[in-house]
Amino acid sequence: MNPVNYLYLAALLFTIGASGVLIRRNAIVVFMCIELMLNACNLALVAFSRIHGNLDGQIIAFFTMVVAAAEVVIGLAIIVSLFRSRHSASVDDASLMKL
Amino acid sequence: MENLIALLVAAPLLGAAVLLCGGRRLDRAGHWIGTVLAAASFVIGVVLFTGMLGKGAEDRALHQHLFSWIPVEGFQADVAFQLDQLSMTFVLLITGVGTLIHIYSIGYMEHDERRRRFFGYLNLFLAAMLVLVIADNYLLLYVGWEGVGLASYLLIGFWQHKPSAATAAKKAFLVNRVGDMGLSIAIMLMFTTFGTFAFGPVLGATGDTSEGKLTAIGLMLLLAACGKSAQVPLQSWLGDAMEGPTPVSALIHAATMVTAGVYLIVRSGAIFDAAPDAQLAVVIVGAVTLLFGAVVGCAKDDIKKALAGSTMSQIGYMILAAGLGPVGYVFAIMHLVTHGFFKAGLFLGAGSVMHGMNDEVDMRKYGGLRKYMPVTFVTFGLGYLAIIGFPGLSGFFSKDMIIEAAFAKGGTQGWILGCVTLLGAGITAFYMTRVMLLTFFGEKRWQPDAEGHEPHPHESPKSMTVPMIVLAFGSVFAGGFFSIGDRFMHWLEPVTGHDHGHAPVSAATVTAATMVVLVIGAAIAWAMYGRRPVPAVAPRGSLLTRAARRDLLQDDFNHVVLVRGGEHLTRSLVYVDHTLVDGVVNGTAATMGGLSGRLRKLQNGYARSYAVSMFGGAAVLIAATLLMRAV
């Protein structure tokens, strides 16, 4: 199977994720969309690895996973404390950082 | 011997410190402390003088290096004193007349509760003036120069509760500041030109310096001299300075401080000799002031202001003589010394008259005082004869010499200067005769004052009359003593040099001409004030008289040109500042403010809109990268 198709899939997944981040208000969904973008990147990296016939892309994908895991921990903690204090998971409600 | 020089200054400085810091407990002894320390300084001066007389003419100068003041790489400022014949002359004049005036002040200031402070200021003045004349470099001279300016300010404004005195003090200080600016610029120029400001190196190196630089230095020194010595155009402060107590007018504004400008020019003679343009400027200033002061002196009814005009005029003589170069230096200093005697004597006499007349200064309210104040009359009269140049008295010798030297300048200049000095001598005879007639002759014209106190003219106490008698002796004999065998000339010659010049007319002719103008001047004064009664209120007078009463419109000139001009200048500067400078600054700030007001709307707090900008930015960056690659 032509590995370029995986790149098309990765681009599609990334676009879906990016649109979700921009459009959805619910913090959990936004968060999931970020995960989607990260995994789209991973898919692209693995595909590049395959195309070029070396392991560089796969190694970077591992790094991405580690970063994503750390991000999940912190991100979910923020969302939980946000929900506790405001009883809402909407990202638009947390708009205090403005003039 | 050298070590005594610092003591000259130390004695009055100690007096000033003790009297000004000592507080009220010194009130009863303060005047004695001040007088004794001034006298001590005089005694030290006499000791140094006798020591100096014992040596040959060439190695009389003494040096004392006290300490290095500012030792920096390439810049050496020392506190070092130099006592040569010129400085010695000044030291004796300053401490001698100073001591006499201290004694006089004991009586004159007897009823003033701030007498201790007065003596402290007088001692401060003596110390500063001595530093001025015995400094061996221009920077230390400048210290003394500022010191006498300060003392003058404090003493003119001594009766500061009178607004007129406070204003006069401020005026003197401000006008002097203009002159001081000249001196400081001259010193800076000297440093850049010669790399030092010690007298020896500076005055010795004038031969290898460009004339332009020397002219600049000379003109700045002349500006300084104009300020301190009340010469045109910085003369306006001297008349008002008469607000100070009379001993101050006698010591500072007649005998010593105002002659500092003459000292400066004579001391810097080498610079002026090498810069003829600057020297010509000195002569012109002297000639103009000599007539200016004399004309003002003719119109004043205030006895002290008439004498102040006379001082200005006599210093004009000295400046003129100093501007003649080696022909005149010796005579400038000789006239300075004799003037120190007779003008101090005249001022003390005026003070004595005021003392007996309830501080009345208007001569039109005196009249016939010779019967009531015989000692004052005689001493004042001798001073009067000395200043007009009556044959045989001090002024006769010194002024005659200056007139001869002016003629000896040669060419048209010589004739002009000679005639100006002759005319000045005539006007001097007129105004001094007028003062004399108004004060001591004629009918008594005094009236009870507003509270009904009629003045009871009486002779002043011994402490006041004795200094007047001593000064009268000086007025009578000093000139003759100096002139016999040209003593004074031989004494000063090693320092100032001397050149006889080529007089177009013989000395006897000049003397005869001087006598003629003297008699004419005195006769006119007698015809106007001696022969007929003097009105108690001044008549309106001619245009010139009215102008002279207003000091020949000097204050009006200063007001219109400097004050108004300055106001207009500052106003236009303020306008430019408000519109142009502030416009640019405020405009920039307003633009920035408006711009950021719009930009801050981007900060709306919505995380998603930030994400949009991030995505947008990333998209633009990628697009740009790809585009660059494609190209």
mmCIF file with all atom_site columns, N, CA, C and O in Angstrom, chain B residues 254-279:
data_model
loop_
_atom_site.group_PDB
_atom_site.id
_atom_site.type_symbol
_atom_site.label_atom_id
_atom_site.label_alt_id
_atom_site.label_comp_id
_atom_site.label_asym_id
_atom_site.label_entity_id
_atom_site.label_seq_id
_atom_site.pdbx_PDB_ins_code
_atom_site.Cartn_x
_atom_site.Cartn_y
_atom_site.Cartn_z
_atom_site.occupancy
_atom_site.B_iso_or_equiv
_atom_site.pdbx_formal_charge
_atom_site.auth_seq_id
_atom_site.auth_comp_id
_atom_site.auth_asym_id
_atom_site.auth_atom_id
_atom_site.pdbx_PDB_model_num
ATOM 1   N N  . ALA B 1 254 ? 34.762 101.305 48.080 1.00 0.00 ? 254 ALA B N  1
ATOM 2   C CA . ALA B 1 254 ? 35.558 102.474 47.718 1.00 0.00 ? 254 ALA B CA 1
ATOM 3   C C  . ALA B 1 254 ? 37.042 102.134 47.725 1.00 0.00 ? 254 ALA B C  1
ATOM 4   O O  . ALA B 1 254 ? 37.740 102.347 46.760 1.00 0.00 ? 254 ALA B O  1
ATOM 5   N N  . ALA B 1 255 ? 37.529 101.557 48.841 1.00 0.00 ? 255 ALA B N  1
ATOM 6   C CA . ALA B 1 255 ? 38.973 101.429 48.984 1.00 0.00 ? 255 ALA B CA 1
ATOM 7   C C  . ALA B 1 255 ? 39.515 100.120 48.429 1.00 0.00 ? 255 ALA B C  1
ATOM 8   O O  . ALA B 1 255 ? 40.549 100.121 47.771 1.00 0.00 ? 255 ALA B O  1
ATOM 9   N N  . THR B 1 256 ? 38.848 99.008  48.671 1.00 0.00 ? 256 THR B N  1
ATOM 10  C CA . THR B 1 256 ? 39.512 97.741  48.345 1.00 0.00 ? 256 THR B CA 1
ATOM 11  C C  . THR B 1 256 ? 38.802 96.897  47.289 1.00 0.00 ? 256 THR B C  1
ATOM 12  O O  . THR B 1 256 ? 39.304 96.746  46.184 1.00 0.00 ? 256 THR B O  1
ATOM 13  N N  . MET B 1 257 ? 37.625 96.346  47.614 1.00 0.00 ? 257 MET B N  1
ATOM 14  C CA . MET B 1 257 ? 37.106 95.315  46.713 1.00 0.00 ? 257 MET B CA 1
ATOM 15  C C  . MET B 1 257 ? 36.901 95.810  45.291 1.00 0.00 ? 257 MET B C  1
ATOM 16  O O  . MET B 1 257 ? 37.251 95.120  44.348 1.00 0.00 ? 257 MET B O  1
ATOM 17  N N  . VAL B 1 258 ? 36.348 97.009  45.146 1.00 0.00 ? 258 VAL B N  1
ATOM 18  C CA . VAL B 1 258 ? 36.079 97.478  43.789 1.00 0.00 ? 258 VAL B CA 1
ATOM 19  C C  . VAL B 1 258 ? 37.363 97.735  43.003 1.00 0.00 ? 258 VAL B C  1
ATOM 20  O O  . VAL B 1 258 ? 37.318 97.915  41.797 1.00 0.00 ? 258 VAL B O  1
ATOM 21  N N  . THR B 1 259 ? 38.500 97.762  43.703 1.00 0.00 ? 259 THR B N  1
ATOM 22  C CA . THR B 1 259 ? 39.736 97.944  42.945 1.00 0.00 ? 259 THR B CA 1
ATOM 23  C C  . THR B 1 259 ? 40.333 96.602  42.517 1.00 0.00 ? 259 THR B C  1
ATOM 24  O O  . THR B 1 259 ? 41.371 96.569  41.880 1.00 0.00 ? 259 THR B O  1
ATOM 25  N N  . ALA B 1 260 ? 39.642 95.501  42.871 1.00 0.00 ? 260 ALA B N  1
ATOM 26  C CA . ALA B 1 260 ? 40.166 94.180  42.497 1.00 0.00 ? 260 ALA B CA 1
ATOM 27  C C  . ALA B 1 260 ? 40.305 94.050  40.983 1.00 0.00 ? 260 ALA B C  1
ATOM 28  O O  . ALA B 1 260 ? 41.204 93.375  40.494 1.00 0.00 ? 260 ALA B O  1
ATOM 29  N N  . GLY B 1 261 ? 39.412 94.715  40.244 1.00 0.00 ? 261 GLY B N  1
ATOM 30  C CA . GLY B 1 261 ? 39.501 94.650  38.785 1.00 0.00 ? 261 GLY B CA 1
ATOM 31  C C  . GLY B 1 261 ? 40.796 95.275  38.285 1.00 0.00 ? 261 GLY B C  1
ATOM 32  O O  . GLY B 1 261 ? 41.435 94.759  37.361 1.00 0.00 ? 261 GLY B O  1
ATOM 33  N N  . VAL B 1 262 ? 41.192 96.383  38.924 1.00 0.00 ? 262 VAL B N  1
ATOM 34  C CA . VAL B 1 262 ? 42.445 97.034  38.540 1.00 0.00 ? 262 VAL B CA 1
ATOM 35  C C  . VAL B 1 262 ? 43.603 96.083  38.827 1.00 0.00 ? 262 VAL B C  1
ATOM 36  O O  . VAL B 1 262 ? 44.512 95.908  38.004 1.00 0.00 ? 262 VAL B O  1
ATOM 37  N N  . TYR B 1 263 ? 43.546 95.446  40.006 1.00 0.00 ? 263 TYR B N  1
ATOM 38  C CA . TYR B 1 263 ? 44.595 94.477  40.349 1.00 0.00 ? 263 TYR B CA 1
ATOM 39  C C  . TYR B 1 263 ? 44.668 93.386  39.288 1.00 0.00 ? 263 TYR B C  1
ATOM 40  O O  . TYR B 1 263 ? 45.751 93.033  38.816 1.00 0.00 ? 263 TYR B O  1
ATOM 41  N N  . LEU B 1 264 ? 43.516 92.861  38.910 1.00 0.00 ? 264 LEU B N  1
ATOM 42  C CA . LEU B 1 264 ? 43.485 91.756  37.944 1.00 0.00 ? 264 LEU B CA 1
ATOM 43  C C  . LEU B 1 264 ? 44.147 92.181  36.634 1.00 0.00 ? 264 LEU B C  1
ATOM 44  O O  . LEU B 1 264 ? 44.945 91.432  36.057 1.00 0.00 ? 264 LEU B O  1
ATOM 45  N N  . ILE B 1 265 ? 43.833 93.382  36.173 1.00 0.00 ? 265 ILE B N  1
ATOM 46  C CA . ILE B 1 265 ? 44.374 93.818  34.886 1.00 0.00 ? 265 ILE B CA 1
ATOM 47  C C  . ILE B 1 265 ? 45.873 94.082  34.996 1.00 0.00 ? 265 ILE B C  1
ATOM 48  O O  . ILE B 1 265 ? 46.657 93.688  34.130 1.00 0.00 ? 265 ILE B O  1
ATOM 49  N N  . VAL B 1 266 ? 46.294 94.727  36.087 1.00 0.00 ? 266 VAL B N  1
ATOM 50  C CA . VAL B 1 266 ? 47.723 95.002  36.237 1.00 0.00 ? 266 VAL B CA 1
ATOM 51  C C  . VAL B 1 266 ? 48.477 93.683  36.389 1.00 0.00 ? 266 VAL B C  1
ATOM 52  O O  . VAL B 1 266 ? 49.536 93.482  35.791 1.00 0.00 ? 266 VAL B O  1
ATOM 53  N N  . ARG B 1 267 ? 47.923 92.752  37.170 1.00 0.00 ? 267 ARG B N  1
ATOM 54  C CA . ARG B 1 267 ? 48.570 91.461  37.373 1.00 0.00 ? 267 ARG B CA 1
ATOM 55  C C  . ARG B 1 267 ? 48.702 90.721  36.044 1.00 0.00 ? 267 ARG B C  1
ATOM 56  O O  . ARG B 1 267 ? 49.702 90.089  35.769 1.00 0.00 ? 267 ARG B O  1
ATOM 57  N N  . SER B 1 268 ? 47.668 90.807  35.219 1.00 0.00 ? 268 SER B N  1
ATOM 58  C CA . SER B 1 268 ? 47.688 90.105  33.933 1.00 0.00 ? 268 SER B CA 1
ATOM 59  C C  . SER B 1 268 ? 48.300 90.979  32.845 1.00 0.00 ? 268 SER B C  1
ATOM 60  O O  . SER B 1 268 ? 48.031 90.750  31.665 1.00 0.00 ? 268 SER B O  1
ATOM 61  N N  . GLY B 1 269 ? 49.090 91.969  33.236 1.00 0.00 ? 269 GLY B N  1
ATOM 62  C CA . GLY B 1 269 ? 49.648 92.916  32.274 1.00 0.00 ? 269 GLY B CA 1
ATOM 63  C C  . GLY B 1 269 ? 50.276 92.259  31.062 1.00 0.00 ? 269 GLY B C  1
ATOM 64  O O  . GLY B 1 269 ? 50.090 92.720  29.930 1.00 0.00 ? 269 GLY B O  1
ATOM 65  N N  . ALA B 1 270 ? 50.998 91.144  31.284 1.00 0.00 ? 270 ALA B N  1
ATOM 66  C CA . ALA B 1 270 ? 51.688 90.502  30.162 1.00 0.00 ? 270 ALA B CA 1
ATOM 67  C C  . ALA B 1 270 ? 50.703 90.077  29.082 1.00 0.00 ? 270 ALA B C  1
ATOM 68  O O  . ALA B 1 270 ? 50.990 90.152  27.884 1.00 0.00 ? 270 ALA B O  1
ATOM 69  N N  . ILE B 1 271 ? 49.528 89.609  29.511 1.00 0.00 ? 271 ILE B N  1
ATOM 70  C CA . ILE B 1 271 ? 48.518 89.181  28.533 1.00 0.00 ? 271 ILE B CA 1
ATOM 71  C C  . ILE B 1 271 ? 48.041 90.382  27.732 1.00 0.00 ? 271 ILE B C  1
ATOM 72  O O  . ILE B 1 271 ? 47.944 90.332  26.501 1.00 0.00 ? 271 ILE B O  1
ATOM 73  N N  . PHE B 1 272 ? 47.764 91.482  28.432 1.00 0.00 ? 272 PHE B N  1
ATOM 74  C CA . PHE B 1 272 ? 47.229 92.655  27.733 1.00 0.00 ? 272 PHE B CA 1
ATOM 75  C C  . PHE B 1 272 ? 48.294 93.293  26.833 1.00 0.00 ? 272 PHE B C  1
ATOM 76  O O  . PHE B 1 272 ? 47.987 93.756  25.746 1.00 0.00 ? 272 PHE B O  1
ATOM 77  N N  . ASP B 1 273 ? 49.551 93.265  27.302 1.00 0.00 ? 273 ASP B N  1
ATOM 78  C CA . ASP B 1 273 ? 50.603 93.838  26.467 1.00 0.00 ? 273 ASP B CA 1
ATOM 79  C C  . ASP B 1 273 ? 50.713 93.091  25.141 1.00 0.00 ? 273 ASP B C  1
ATOM 80  O O  . ASP B 1 273 ? 51.053 93.679  24.112 1.00 0.00 ? 273 ASP B O  1
ATOM 81  N N  . ALA B 1 274 ? 50.417 91.786  25.179 1.00 0.00 ? 274 ALA B N  1
ATOM 82  C CA . ALA B 1 274 ? 50.544 90.995  23.955 1.00 0.00 ? 274 ALA B CA 1
ATOM 83  C C  . ALA B 1 274 ? 49.252 90.990  23.145 1.00 0.00 ? 274 ALA B C  1
ATOM 84  O O  . ALA B 1 274 ? 49.190 90.384  22.079 1.00 0.00 ? 274 ALA B O  1
ATOM 85  N N  . ALA B 1 275 ? 48.209 91.629  23.648 1.00 0.00 ? 275 ALA B N  1
ATOM 86  C CA . ALA B 1 275 ? 46.925 91.651  22.934 1.00 0.00 ? 275 ALA B CA 1
ATOM 87  C C  . ALA B 1 275 ? 46.420 93.092  22.852 1.00 0.00 ? 275 ALA B C  1
ATOM 88  O O  . ALA B 1 275 ? 45.594 93.513  23.669 1.00 0.00 ? 275 ALA B O  1
ATOM 89  N N  . PRO B 1 276 ? 46.913 93.870  21.901 1.00 0.00 ? 276 PRO B N  1
ATOM 90  C CA . PRO B 1 276 ? 46.588 95.312  21.844 1.00 0.00 ? 276 PRO B CA 1
ATOM 91  C C  . PRO B 1 276 ? 45.088 95.584  21.742 1.00 0.00 ? 276 PRO B C  1
ATOM 92  O O  . PRO B 1 276 ? 44.607 96.589  22.272 1.00 0.00 ? 276 PRO B O  1
ATOM 93  N N  . ASP B 1 277 ? 44.353 94.677  21.081 1.00 0.00 ? 277 ASP B N  1
ATOM 94  C CA . ASP B 1 277 ? 42.908 94.926  20.951 1.00 0.00 ? 277 ASP B CA 1
ATOM 95  C C  . ASP B 1 277 ? 42.227 94.905  22.316 1.00 0.00 ? 277 ASP B C  1
ATOM 96  O O  . ASP B 1 277 ? 41.390 95.766  22.628 1.00 0.00 ? 277 ASP B O  1
ATOM 97  N N  . ALA B 1 278 ? 42.600 93.900  23.119 1.00 0.00 ? 278 ALA B N  1
ATOM 98  C CA . ALA B 1 278 ? 42.024 93.819  24.465 1.00 0.00 ? 278 ALA B CA 1
ATOM 99  C C  . ALA B 1 278 ? 42.427 95.037  25.281 1.00 0.00 ? 278 ALA B C  1
ATOM 100 O O  . ALA B 1 278 ? 41.619 95.598  26.030 1.00 0.00 ? 278 ALA B O  1
ATOM 101 N N  . GLN B 1 279 ? 43.669 95.470  25.095 1.00 0.00 ? 279 GLN B N  1
ATOM 102 C CA . GLN B 1 279 ? 44.141 96.630  25.853 1.00 0.00 ? 279 GLN B CA 1
ATOM 103 C C  . GLN B 1 279 ? 43.349 97.886  25.475 1.00 0.00 ? 279 GLN B C  1
ATOM 104 O O  . GLN B 1 279 ? 42.976 98.680  26.328 1.00 0.00 ? 279 GLN B O  1
#
